CSV table of C-alpha atoms and ligand atoms in Angstrom, one decimal:
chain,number,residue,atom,x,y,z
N,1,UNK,CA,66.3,97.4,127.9
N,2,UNK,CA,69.7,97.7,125.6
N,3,UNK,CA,69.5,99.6,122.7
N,4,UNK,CA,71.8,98.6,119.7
N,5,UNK,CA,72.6,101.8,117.5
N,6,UNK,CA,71.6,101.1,114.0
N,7,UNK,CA,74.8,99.8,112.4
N,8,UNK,CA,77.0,102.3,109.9
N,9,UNK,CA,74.6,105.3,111.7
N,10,UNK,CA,77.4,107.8,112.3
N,11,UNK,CA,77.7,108.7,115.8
N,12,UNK,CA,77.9,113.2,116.3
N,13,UNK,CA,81.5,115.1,115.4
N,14,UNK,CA,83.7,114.1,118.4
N,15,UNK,CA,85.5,117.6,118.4
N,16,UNK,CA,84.1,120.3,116.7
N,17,UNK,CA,86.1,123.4,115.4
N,18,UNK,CA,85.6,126.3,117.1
N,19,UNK,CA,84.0,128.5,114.4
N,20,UNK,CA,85.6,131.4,113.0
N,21,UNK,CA,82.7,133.3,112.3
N,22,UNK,CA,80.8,135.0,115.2
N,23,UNK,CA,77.2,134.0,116.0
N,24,UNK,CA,75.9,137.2,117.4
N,25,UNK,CA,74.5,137.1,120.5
N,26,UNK,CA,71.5,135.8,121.3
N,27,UNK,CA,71.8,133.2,118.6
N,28,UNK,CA,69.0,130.2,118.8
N,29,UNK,CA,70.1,126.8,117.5
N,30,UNK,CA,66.0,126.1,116.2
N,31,UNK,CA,66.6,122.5,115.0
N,32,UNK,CA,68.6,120.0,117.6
N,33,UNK,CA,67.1,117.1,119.2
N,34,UNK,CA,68.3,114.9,122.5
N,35,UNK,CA,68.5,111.4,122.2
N,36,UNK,CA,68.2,109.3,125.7
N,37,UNK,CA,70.0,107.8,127.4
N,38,UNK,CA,68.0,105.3,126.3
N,39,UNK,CA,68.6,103.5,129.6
N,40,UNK,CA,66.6,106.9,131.0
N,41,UNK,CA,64.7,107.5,128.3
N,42,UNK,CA,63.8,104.4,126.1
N,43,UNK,CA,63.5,104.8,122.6
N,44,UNK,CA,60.4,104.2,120.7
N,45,UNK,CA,58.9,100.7,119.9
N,46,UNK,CA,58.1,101.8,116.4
N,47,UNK,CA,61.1,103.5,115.8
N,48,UNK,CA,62.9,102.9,112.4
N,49,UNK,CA,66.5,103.7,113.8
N,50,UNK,CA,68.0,103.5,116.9
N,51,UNK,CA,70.6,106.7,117.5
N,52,UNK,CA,73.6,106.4,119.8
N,53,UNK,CA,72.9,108.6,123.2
N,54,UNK,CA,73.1,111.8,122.6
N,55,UNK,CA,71.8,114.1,126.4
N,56,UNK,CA,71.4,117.0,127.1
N,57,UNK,CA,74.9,117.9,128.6
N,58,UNK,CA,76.2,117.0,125.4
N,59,UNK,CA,74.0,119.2,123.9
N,60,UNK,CA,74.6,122.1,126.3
N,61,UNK,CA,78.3,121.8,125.8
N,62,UNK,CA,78.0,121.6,122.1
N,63,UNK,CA,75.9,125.1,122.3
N,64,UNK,CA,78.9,127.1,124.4
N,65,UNK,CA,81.5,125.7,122.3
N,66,UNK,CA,79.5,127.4,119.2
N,67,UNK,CA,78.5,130.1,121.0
N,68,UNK,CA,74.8,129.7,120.4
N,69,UNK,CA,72.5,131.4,123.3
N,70,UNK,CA,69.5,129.3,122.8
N,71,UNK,CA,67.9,125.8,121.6
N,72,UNK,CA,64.8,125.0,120.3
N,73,UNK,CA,64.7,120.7,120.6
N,74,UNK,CA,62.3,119.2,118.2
N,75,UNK,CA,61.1,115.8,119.0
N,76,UNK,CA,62.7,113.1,116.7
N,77,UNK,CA,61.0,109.8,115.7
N,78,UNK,CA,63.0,108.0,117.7
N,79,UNK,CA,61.3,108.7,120.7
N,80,UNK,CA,57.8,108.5,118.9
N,81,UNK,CA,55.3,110.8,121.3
N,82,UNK,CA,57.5,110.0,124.0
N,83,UNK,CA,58.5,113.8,125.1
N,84,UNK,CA,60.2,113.1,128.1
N,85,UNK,CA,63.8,113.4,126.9
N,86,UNK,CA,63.3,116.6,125.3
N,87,UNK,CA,61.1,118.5,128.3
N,88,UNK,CA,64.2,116.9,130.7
N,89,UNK,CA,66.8,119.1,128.9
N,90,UNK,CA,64.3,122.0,128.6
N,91,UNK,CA,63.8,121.7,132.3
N,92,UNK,CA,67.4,121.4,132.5
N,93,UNK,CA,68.4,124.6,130.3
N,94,UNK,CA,67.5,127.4,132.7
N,95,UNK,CA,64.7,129.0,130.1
N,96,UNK,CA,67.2,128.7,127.2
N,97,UNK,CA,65.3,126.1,125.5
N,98,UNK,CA,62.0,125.6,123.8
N,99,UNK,CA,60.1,122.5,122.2
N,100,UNK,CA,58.3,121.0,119.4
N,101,UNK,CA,56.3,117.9,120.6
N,102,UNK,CA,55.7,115.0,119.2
N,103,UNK,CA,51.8,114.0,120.3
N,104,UNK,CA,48.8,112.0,119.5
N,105,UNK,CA,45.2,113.2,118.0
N,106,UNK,CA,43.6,111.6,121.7
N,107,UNK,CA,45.8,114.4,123.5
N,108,UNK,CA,43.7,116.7,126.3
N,109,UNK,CA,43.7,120.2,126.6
N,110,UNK,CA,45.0,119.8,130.0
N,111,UNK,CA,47.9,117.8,128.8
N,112,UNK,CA,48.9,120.7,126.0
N,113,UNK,CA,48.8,123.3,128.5
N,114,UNK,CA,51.4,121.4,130.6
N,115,UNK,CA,53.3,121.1,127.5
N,116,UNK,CA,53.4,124.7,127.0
N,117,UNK,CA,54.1,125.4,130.6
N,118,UNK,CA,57.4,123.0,130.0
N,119,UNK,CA,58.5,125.1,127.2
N,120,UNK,CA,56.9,123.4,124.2
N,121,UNK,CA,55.7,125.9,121.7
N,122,UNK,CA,54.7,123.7,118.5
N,123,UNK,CA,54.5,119.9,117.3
N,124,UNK,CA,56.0,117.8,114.5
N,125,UNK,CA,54.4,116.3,111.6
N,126,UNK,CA,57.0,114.2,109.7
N,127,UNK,CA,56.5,112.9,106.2
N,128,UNK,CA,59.3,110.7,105.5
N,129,UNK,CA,58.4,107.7,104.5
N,130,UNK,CA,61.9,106.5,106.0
N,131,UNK,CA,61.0,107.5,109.6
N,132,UNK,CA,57.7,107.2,110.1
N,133,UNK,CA,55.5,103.9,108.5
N,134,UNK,CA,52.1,106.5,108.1
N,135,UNK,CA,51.5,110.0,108.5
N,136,UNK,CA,47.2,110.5,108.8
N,137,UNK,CA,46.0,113.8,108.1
N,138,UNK,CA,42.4,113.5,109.5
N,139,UNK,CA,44.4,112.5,112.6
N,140,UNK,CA,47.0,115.4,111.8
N,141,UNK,CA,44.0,117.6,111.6
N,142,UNK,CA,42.6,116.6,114.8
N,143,UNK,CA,46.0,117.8,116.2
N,144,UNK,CA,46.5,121.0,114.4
N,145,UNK,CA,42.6,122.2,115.8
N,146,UNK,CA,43.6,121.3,119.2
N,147,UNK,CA,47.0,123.1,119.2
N,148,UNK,CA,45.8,126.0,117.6
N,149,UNK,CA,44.1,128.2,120.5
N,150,UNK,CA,47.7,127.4,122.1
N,151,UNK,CA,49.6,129.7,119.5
N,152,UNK,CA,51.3,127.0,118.4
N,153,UNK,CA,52.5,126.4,114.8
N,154,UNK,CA,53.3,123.0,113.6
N,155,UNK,CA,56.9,122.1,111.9
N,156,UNK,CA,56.8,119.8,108.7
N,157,UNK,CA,59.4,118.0,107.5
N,158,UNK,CA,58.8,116.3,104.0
N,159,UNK,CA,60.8,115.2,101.0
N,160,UNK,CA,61.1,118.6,98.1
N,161,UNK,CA,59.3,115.7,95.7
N,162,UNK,CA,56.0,115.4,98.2
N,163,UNK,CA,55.6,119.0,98.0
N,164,UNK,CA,53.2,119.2,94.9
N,165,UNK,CA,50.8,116.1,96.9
N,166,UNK,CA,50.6,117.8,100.3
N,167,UNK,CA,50.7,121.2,99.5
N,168,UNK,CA,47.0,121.8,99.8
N,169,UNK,CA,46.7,119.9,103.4
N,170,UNK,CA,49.6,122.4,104.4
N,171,UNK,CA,47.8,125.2,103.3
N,172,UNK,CA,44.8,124.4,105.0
N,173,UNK,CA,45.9,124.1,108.7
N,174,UNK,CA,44.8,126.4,110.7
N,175,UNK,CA,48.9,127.4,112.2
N,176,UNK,CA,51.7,129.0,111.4
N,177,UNK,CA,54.3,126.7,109.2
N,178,UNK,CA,57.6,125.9,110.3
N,179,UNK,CA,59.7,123.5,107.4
N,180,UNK,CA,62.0,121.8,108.4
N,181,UNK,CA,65.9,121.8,106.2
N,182,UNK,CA,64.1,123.7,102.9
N,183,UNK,CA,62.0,121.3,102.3
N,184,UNK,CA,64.4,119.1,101.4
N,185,UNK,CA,65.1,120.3,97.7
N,186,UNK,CA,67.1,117.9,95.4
N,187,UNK,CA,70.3,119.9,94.6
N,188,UNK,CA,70.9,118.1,91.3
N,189,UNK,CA,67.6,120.3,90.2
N,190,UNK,CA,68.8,124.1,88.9
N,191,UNK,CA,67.2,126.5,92.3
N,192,UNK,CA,65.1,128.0,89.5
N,193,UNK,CA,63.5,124.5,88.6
N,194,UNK,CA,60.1,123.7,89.0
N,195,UNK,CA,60.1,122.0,92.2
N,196,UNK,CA,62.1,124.4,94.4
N,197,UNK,CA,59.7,127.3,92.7
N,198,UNK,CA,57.0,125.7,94.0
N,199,UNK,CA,58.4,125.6,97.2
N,200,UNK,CA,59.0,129.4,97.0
N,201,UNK,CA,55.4,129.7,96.1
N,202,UNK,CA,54.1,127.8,98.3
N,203,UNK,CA,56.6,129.7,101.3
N,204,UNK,CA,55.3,133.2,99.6
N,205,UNK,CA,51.5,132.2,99.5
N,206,UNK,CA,50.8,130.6,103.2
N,207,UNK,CA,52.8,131.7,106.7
N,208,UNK,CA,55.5,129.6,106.6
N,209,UNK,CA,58.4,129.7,108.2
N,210,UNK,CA,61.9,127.7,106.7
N,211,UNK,CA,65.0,126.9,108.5
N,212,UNK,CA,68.0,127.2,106.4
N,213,UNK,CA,69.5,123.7,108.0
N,214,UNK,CA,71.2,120.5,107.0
N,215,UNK,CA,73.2,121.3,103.6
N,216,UNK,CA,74.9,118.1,105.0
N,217,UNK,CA,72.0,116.1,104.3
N,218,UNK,CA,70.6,117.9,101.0
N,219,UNK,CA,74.3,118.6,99.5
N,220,UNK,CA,75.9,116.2,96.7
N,221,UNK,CA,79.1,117.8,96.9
N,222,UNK,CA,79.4,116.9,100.2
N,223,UNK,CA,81.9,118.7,103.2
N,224,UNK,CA,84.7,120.8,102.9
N,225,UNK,CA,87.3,119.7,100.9
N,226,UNK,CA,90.2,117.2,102.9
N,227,UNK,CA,92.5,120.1,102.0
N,228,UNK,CA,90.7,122.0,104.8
N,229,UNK,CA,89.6,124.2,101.8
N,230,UNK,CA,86.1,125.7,102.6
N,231,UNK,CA,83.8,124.5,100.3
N,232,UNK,CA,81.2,123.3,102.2
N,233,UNK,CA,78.3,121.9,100.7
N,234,UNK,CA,78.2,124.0,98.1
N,235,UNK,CA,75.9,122.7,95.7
N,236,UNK,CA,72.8,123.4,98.8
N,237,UNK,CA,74.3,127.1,98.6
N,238,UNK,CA,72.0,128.7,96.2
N,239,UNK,CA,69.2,127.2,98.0
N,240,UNK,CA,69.8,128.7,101.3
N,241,UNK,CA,70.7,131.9,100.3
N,242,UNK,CA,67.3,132.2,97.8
N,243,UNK,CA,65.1,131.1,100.6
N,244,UNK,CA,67.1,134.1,102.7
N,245,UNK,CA,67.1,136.7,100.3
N,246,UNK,CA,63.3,136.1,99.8
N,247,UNK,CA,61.9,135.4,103.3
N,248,UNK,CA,64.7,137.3,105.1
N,249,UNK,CA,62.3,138.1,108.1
N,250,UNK,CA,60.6,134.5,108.1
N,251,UNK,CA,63.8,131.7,107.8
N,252,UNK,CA,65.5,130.1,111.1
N,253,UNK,CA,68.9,128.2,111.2
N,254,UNK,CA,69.7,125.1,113.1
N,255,UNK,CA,72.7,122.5,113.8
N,256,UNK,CA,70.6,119.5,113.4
N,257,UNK,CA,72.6,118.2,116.2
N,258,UNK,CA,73.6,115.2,117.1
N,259,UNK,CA,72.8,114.7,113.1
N,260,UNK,CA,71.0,111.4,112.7
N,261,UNK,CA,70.6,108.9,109.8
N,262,UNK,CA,73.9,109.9,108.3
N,263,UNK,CA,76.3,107.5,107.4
N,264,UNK,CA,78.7,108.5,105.1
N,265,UNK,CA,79.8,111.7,106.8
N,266,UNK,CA,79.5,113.8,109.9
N,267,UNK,CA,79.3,117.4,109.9
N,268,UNK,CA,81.8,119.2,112.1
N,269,UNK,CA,79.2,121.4,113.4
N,270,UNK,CA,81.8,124.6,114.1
N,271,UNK,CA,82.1,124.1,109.6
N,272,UNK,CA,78.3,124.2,109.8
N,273,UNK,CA,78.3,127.5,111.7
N,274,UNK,CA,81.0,128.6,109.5
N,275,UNK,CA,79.1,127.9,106.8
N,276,UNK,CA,75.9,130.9,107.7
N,277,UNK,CA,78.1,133.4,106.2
N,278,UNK,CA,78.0,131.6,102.0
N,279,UNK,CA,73.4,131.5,102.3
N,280,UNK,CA,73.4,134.8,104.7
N,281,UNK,CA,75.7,137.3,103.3
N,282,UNK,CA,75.3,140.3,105.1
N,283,UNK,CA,75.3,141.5,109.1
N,284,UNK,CA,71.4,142.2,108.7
N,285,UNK,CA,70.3,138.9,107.4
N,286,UNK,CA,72.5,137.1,109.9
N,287,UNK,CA,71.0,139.3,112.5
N,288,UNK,CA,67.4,138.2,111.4
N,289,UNK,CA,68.0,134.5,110.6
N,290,UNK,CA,69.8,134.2,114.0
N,291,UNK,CA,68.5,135.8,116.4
N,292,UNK,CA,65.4,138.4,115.6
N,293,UNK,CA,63.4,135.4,113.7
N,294,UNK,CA,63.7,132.9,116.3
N,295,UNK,CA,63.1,134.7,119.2
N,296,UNK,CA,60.0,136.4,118.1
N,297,UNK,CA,58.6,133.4,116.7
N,298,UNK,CA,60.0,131.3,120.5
N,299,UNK,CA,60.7,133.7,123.2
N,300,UNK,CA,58.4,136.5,122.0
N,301,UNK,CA,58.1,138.5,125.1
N,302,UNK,CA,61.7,139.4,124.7
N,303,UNK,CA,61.2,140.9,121.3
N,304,UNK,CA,62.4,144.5,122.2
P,1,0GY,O1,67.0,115.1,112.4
P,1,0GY,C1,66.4,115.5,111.4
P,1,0GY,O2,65.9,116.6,111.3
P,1,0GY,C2,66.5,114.6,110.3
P,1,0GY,C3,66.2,113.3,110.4
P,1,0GY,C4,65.5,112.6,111.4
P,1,0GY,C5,64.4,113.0,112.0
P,1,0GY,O3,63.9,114.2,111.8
P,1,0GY,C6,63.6,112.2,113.0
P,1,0GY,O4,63.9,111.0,113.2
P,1,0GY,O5,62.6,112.8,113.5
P,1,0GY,C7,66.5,112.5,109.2
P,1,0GY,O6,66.5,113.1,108.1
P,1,0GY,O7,66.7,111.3,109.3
């Protein structure tokens, strides 16, 4: 079957800078999908976009270029319940990768432990009402309980405004919490407002987890000036580094890589790296965001 990327979607940054700050070593990308070949790995019926290609050698070059040790590939709509892209790369990556599945409430307990013994550590629940037509919770529920026994946590991805409307189904899974990109706050809104307050709440109350990612999608402001300036995204700035300063020992970063749905611009992802520095400010909150979090919550047996 031919796939026809969904017209104006931006294909990833051709060349990305090298960044000039540092990841420490060790560094896990948590958020970064793979996207076919779709000639290999078709792409969902249900979909509601089609992505260009975007494999896992692309991938794998993008993460030596940054300097980034591991990735954790989270299943994207795209590929529905689908897995077999992402547990190709993961096969692929030589233990440097982990998953977070994409599956159905009729799944065995067979089936999840084959998942797990591929690398996948979690599954997705995804909320926007752009990517996905419904999101069930008695059939999400029926998920989370089988999942559970596996250590698994689940990773949510929902718009900032949905917050106040699902916050009690979150609360009442029986997993750890992963959310995806802040919970999508609306930087218009002061960081102090009412809806990203709740979201600090509901982060302080419940174990949840919250990767610092995707100011690219979240920021108004938009990239680095043309003037090569760096003033990246700076309106999601106070965001990030709130969520840092208080969860330090419970937030995760991510490239979001190969970056879909945009359309009016495309991150250089060596900026995005560059960017870690403006949300976590010193050498110890780097440290945890990029390496400690991530690999006690993926790769736990090499927590020293
Ligand atoms: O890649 C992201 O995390 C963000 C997006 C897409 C998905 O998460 C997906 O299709 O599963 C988006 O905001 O369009």
């Amino acid at each position: 079957e031919q796939f026809t990327k969904t017209p104006d979607w931006l294909d990833w940054y051709p060349n990305p800078s090298k960044p000039r700050f540092a990841l420490p070593q060790g560094t896990v990308d948590t958020h970064c999908h793979v996207f076919g070949p779709g000639a290999t790995f078709p792409f969902a019926p249900e979909r509601k976009y089609t992505p260009c290609d975007a494999g896992k050698d692309q991938l794998f070059a993008l993460r030596d270029h940054l300097g980034i040790s591991r990735n954790v590939l989270v299943q994207a709509t795209c590929h529905g319940a689908d897995n077999s892209a992402m547990l190709d790369a993961i096969d692929a990556s030589n233990g440097r990768a982990r998953g977070i599945a994409t599956v159905r409430p009729d799944i065995t307990h067979d089936e999840l432990v084959q998942l797990h013994n591929s690398g996948i550590r979690g599954v997705r629940f995804n909320f926007l009402k752009r990517l996905v037509n419904t999101s069930p919770k008695d059939e999400l529920r029926t998920i989370a309980h089988k999942i559970a026994p596996l250590g698994w946590h689940i990773v949510i991805y929902f718009e900032g405004a949905d917050l106040e409307e699902l916050e009690a189904f979150f609360a009442a899974l029986p997993t750890p919490l992963v959310v995806d990109h802040m919970g999508r706050p609306d930087t218009s809104q002061p960081v102090d407002g009412p809806d990203f307050t709740r979201f600090l709440r509901f982060t302080d109350k419940n174990d949840v987890w919250v990767k610092v990612s995707c100011p690219e999608r979240l920021s108004l402001t938009g990239p680095p000036a043309l003037n090569g300036e760096l003033r990246p995204y700076q309106d999601a700035v106070p965001f990030g580094r709130r969520v840092i300063a208080e969860f330090p020992d419970r937030v995760l970063w991510g490239t979001d890589w190969p970056h879909p749905n945009l359309k009016d611009h495309m991150p250089d992802d060596g900026l995005l790296v560059d960017y870690i520095p403006l949300i976590a400010e010193t050498p110890d909150q780097q440290h945890k965001l990029l390496v400690d979090n991530p690999t006690r919550l993926y790769w736990p047996g090499d927590v020293a």
